[in-house]
Short mmCIF file of C-alpha atoms in Angstrom, two decimals:
data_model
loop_
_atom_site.label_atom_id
_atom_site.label_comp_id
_atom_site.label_asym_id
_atom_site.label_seq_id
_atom_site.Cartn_x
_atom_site.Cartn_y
_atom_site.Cartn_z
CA UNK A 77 89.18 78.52 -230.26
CA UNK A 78 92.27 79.08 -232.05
CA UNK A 79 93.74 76.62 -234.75
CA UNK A 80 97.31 76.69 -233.71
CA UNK A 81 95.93 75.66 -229.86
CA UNK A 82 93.51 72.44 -230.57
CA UNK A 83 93.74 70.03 -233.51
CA UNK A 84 90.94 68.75 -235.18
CA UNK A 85 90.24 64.96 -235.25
CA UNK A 86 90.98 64.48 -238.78
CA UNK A 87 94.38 66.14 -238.63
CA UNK A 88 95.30 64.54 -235.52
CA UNK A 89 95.11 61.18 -236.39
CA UNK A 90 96.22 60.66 -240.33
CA UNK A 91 95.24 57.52 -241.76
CA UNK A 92 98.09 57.29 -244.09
CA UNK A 93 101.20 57.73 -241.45
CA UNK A 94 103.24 55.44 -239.67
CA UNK A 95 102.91 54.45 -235.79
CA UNK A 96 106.43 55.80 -234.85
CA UNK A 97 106.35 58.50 -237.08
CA UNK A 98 106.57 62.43 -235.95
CA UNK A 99 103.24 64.92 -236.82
CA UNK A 100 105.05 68.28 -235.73
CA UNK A 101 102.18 69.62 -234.29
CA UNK A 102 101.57 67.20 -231.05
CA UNK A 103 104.32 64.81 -230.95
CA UNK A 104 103.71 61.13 -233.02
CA UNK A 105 101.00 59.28 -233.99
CA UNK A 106 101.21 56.98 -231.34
CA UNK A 107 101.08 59.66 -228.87
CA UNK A 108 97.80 61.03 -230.13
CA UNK A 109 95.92 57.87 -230.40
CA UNK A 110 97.38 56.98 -226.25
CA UNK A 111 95.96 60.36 -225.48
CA UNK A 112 92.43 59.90 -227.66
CA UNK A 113 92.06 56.29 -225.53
CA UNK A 114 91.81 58.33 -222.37
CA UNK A 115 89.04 61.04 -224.15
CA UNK A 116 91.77 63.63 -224.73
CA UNK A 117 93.86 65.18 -227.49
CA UNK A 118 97.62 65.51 -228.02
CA UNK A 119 98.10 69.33 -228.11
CA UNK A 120 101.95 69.05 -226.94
CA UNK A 121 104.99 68.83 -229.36
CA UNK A 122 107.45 65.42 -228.37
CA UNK A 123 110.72 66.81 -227.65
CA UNK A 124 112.50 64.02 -226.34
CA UNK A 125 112.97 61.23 -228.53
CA UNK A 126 114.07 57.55 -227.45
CA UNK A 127 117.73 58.15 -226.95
CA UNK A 128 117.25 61.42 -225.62
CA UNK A 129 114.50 60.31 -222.57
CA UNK A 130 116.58 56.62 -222.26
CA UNK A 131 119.53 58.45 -221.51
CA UNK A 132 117.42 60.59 -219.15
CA UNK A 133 116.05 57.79 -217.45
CA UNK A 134 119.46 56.31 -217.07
CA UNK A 135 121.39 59.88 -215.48
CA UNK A 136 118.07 60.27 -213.34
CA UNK A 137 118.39 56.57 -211.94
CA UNK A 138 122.49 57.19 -211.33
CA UNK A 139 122.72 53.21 -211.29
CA UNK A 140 126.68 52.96 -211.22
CA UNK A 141 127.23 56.66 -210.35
CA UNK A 142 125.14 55.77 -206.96
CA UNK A 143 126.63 52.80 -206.00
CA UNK A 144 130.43 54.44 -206.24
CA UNK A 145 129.39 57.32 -203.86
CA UNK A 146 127.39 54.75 -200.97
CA UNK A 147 129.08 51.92 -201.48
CA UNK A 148 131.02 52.50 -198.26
CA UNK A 149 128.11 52.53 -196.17
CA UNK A 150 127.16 49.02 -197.77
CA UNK A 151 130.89 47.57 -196.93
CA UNK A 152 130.36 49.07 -193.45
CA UNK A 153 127.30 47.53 -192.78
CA UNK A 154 127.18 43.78 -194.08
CA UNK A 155 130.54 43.59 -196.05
CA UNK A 156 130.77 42.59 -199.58
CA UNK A 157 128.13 39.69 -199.02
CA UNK A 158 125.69 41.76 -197.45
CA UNK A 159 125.87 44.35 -200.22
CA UNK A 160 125.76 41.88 -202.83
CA UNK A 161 122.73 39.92 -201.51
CA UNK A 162 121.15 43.38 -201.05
CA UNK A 163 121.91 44.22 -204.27
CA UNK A 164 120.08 41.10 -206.15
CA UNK A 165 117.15 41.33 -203.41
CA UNK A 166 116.69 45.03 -204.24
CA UNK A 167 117.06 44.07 -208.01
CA UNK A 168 114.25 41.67 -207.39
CA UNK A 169 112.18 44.06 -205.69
CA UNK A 170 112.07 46.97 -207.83
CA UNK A 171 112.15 45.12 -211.26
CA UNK A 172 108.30 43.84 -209.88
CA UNK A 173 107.15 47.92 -209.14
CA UNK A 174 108.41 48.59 -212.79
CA UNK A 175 106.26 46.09 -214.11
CA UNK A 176 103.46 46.83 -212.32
CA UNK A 177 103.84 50.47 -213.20
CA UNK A 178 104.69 49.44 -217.02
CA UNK A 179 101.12 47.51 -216.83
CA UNK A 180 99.53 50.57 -215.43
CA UNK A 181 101.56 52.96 -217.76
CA UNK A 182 100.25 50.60 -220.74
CA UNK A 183 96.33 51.35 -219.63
CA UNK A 184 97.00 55.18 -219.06
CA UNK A 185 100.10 56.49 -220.25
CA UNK A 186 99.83 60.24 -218.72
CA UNK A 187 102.72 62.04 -217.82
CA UNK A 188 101.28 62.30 -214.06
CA UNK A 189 102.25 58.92 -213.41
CA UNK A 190 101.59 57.56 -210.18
CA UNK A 191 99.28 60.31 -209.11
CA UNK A 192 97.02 59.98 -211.90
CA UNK A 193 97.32 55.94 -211.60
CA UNK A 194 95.57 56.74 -208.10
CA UNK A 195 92.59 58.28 -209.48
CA UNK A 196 92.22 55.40 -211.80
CA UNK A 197 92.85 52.17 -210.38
CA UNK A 198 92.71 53.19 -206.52
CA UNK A 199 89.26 52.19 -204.54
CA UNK A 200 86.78 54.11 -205.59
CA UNK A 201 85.88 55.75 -202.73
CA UNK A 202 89.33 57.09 -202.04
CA UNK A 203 90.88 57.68 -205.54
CA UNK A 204 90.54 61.53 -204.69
CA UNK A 205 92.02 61.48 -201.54
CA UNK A 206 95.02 58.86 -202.58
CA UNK A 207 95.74 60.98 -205.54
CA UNK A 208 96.39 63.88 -203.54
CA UNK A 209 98.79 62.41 -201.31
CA UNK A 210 100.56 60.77 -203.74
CA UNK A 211 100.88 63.93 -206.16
CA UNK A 212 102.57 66.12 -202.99
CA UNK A 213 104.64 62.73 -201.82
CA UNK A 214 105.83 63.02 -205.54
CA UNK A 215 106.39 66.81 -205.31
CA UNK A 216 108.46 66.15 -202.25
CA UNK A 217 110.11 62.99 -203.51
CA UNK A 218 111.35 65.44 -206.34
CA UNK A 219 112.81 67.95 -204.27
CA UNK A 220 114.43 65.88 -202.12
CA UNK A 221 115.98 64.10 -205.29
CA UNK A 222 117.14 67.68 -206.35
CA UNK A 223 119.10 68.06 -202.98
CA UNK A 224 120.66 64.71 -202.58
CA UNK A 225 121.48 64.86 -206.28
CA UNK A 226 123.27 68.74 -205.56
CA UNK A 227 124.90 67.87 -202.68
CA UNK A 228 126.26 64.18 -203.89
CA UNK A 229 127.77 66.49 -206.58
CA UNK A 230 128.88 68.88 -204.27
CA UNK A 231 130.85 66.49 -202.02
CA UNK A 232 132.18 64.54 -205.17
CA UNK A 233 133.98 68.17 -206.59
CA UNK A 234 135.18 68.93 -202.87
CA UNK A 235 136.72 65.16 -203.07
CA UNK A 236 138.30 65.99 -206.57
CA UNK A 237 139.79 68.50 -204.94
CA UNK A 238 141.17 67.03 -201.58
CA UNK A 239 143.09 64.68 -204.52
CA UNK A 240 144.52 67.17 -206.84
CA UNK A 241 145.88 69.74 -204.07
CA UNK A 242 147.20 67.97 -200.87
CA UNK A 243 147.56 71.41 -199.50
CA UNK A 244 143.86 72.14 -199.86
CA UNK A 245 141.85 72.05 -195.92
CA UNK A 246 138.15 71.28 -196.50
CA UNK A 247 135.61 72.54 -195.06
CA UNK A 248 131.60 71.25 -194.93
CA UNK A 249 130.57 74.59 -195.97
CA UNK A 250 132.53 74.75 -199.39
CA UNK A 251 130.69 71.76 -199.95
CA UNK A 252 127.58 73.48 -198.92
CA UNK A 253 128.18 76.01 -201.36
CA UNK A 254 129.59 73.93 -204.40
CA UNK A 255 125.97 72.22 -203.66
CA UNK A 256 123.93 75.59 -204.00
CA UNK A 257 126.33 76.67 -207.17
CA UNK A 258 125.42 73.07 -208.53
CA UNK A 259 121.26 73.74 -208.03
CA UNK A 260 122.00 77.49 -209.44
CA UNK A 261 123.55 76.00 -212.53
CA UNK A 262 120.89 73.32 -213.41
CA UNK A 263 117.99 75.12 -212.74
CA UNK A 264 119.11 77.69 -215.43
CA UNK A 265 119.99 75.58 -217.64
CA UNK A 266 116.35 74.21 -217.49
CA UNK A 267 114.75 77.33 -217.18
CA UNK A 268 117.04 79.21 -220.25
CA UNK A 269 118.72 76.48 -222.36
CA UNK A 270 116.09 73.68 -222.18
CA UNK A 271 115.74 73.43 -226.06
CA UNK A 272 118.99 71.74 -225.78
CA UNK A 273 117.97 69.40 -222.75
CA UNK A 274 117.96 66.27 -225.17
CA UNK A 275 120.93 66.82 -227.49
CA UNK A 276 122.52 67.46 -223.45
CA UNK A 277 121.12 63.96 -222.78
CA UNK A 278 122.29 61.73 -225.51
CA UNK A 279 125.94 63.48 -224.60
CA UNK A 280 125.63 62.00 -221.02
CA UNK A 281 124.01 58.57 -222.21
CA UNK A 282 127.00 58.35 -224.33
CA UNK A 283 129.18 59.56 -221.53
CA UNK A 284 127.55 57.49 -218.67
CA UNK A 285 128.34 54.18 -220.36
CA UNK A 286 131.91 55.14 -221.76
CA UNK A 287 132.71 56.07 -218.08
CA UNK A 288 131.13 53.21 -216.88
CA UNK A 289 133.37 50.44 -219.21
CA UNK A 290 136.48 53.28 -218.15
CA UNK A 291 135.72 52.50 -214.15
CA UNK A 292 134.79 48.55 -214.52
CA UNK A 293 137.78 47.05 -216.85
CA UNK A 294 140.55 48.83 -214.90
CA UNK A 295 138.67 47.16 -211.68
CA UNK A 296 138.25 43.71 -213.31
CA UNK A 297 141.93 43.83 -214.65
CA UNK A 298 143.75 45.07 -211.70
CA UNK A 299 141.73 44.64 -208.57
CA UNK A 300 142.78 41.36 -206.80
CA UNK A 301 140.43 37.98 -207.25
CA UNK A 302 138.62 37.06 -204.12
CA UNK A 303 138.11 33.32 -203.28
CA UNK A 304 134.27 31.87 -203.40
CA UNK A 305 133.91 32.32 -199.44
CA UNK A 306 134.51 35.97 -199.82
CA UNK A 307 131.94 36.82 -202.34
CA UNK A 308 129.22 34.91 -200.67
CA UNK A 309 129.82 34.51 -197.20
CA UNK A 310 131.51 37.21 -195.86
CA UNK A 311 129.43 39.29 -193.76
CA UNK A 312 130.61 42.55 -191.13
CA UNK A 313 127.81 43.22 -188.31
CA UNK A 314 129.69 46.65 -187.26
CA UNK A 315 130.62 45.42 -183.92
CA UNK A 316 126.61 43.99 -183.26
CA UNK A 317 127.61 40.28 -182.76
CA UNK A 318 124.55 39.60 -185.50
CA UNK A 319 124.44 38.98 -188.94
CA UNK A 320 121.36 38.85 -190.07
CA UNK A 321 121.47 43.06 -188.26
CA UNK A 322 123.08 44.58 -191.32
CA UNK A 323 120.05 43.35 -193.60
CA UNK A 324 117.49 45.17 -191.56
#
């Protein structure tokens, strides 16, 4: 077996180096010993340090850049109380799955994820079968994130557009193809430039929040103040006569 391919266990765990420091042939310290816990060895280099997979996690999640493109569906269907009590519910909701999956992350930190979390922790009896679902639901969950993502993008550029030349008559399929141009350009980038995927990242981490501060000050300046009532209790059914229809 060749050197440069598997690491022996004396060079991949030094005695004399720092937790968080960087061994260039599989990624940190820490990253060896997570690996030796579950009977394996780190034979990857760590290309993405904190800022650079934060700022990932951030651009993947869209938090801000989301809300901006659905929030109309969310005034349409409860008004700015049903959105906001949404909102905190959802909040609720999802910061108990990230615990549970930091707990489960903690006990086997693979990149598989929820997959591999299957085979582990599922019943023992149908870890194999769970873990194949989940893995293709994951696939599927990716591609669909892809599209949405393209397409979001897509419809943003055509709305750019609609503003900056009045003259301009849109169509769905320029949108259609700004979408496809959009997929075209990222998947080269990550198939031909991805050495520079997390100096790319800590650019948009930089640029999410600075356009984040540049869209919420203007709003908190400018916008007109709404009374108590209208935060909290001000609900629109779409015409259903019921307001307890928009939560559902």
């Amino acid at each position: 077996m060749e050197k440069a391919t598997i690491l022996s266990a004396e060079k991949a765990i030094p005695s004399n180096i720092d937790n968080g420091s960087s061994v260039p042939e599989a990624g940190t310290v820490s990253d060896q010993e997570a690996m030796r816990r579950l009977g394996k060895q780190q034979l990857f280099k760590r290309n993405f340090g904190f800022a650079s997979i934060f700022g990932f996690a951030l651009i993947l999640m869209a938090t801000w850049e989301a809300v901006l493109a659905t929030v109309a569906f969310g005034l349409g269907n409860g008004g700015p109380s049903g959105l906001l009590y949404t909102y905190i519910g959802v909040w609720i909701g999802f910061t108990l799955v990230a615990v549970s999956m930091a707990e489960m992350a903690s006990m086997a930190p693979t990149a598989g994820g929820q997959y591999h979390w299957c085979s582990e922790f599922g019943p023992r009896n149908f870890q194999k079968q769970l873990s194949y679902v989940v893995g293709w639901l994951g696939i599927l969950g990716w591609q669909i994130g892809v599209t949405i993502g393209a397409f979001l993008s897509g419809t943003i550029l055509q709305g750019l557009l609609i503003l900056s030349y009045p003259s301009y008559s849109p169509q769905r399929w320029h949108g259609t193809l700004m979408a496809i141009l959009i997929t075209f350009i990222t998947a080269g980038f990550n198939m031909f430039f991805v050495h520079w995927l997390p100096f790319v990242e800590c650019i948009i981490l930089f640029l999410h929040f600075a356009a984040w501060f540049a869209m919420l000050v203007p709003l908190w300046v400018l916008a007109p103040k709404a009374s108590n009532a209208e935060v909290w209790n001000s609900f629109i059914d779409s015409g259903w006569g019921n307001s307890e229809l928009p939560f559902r």
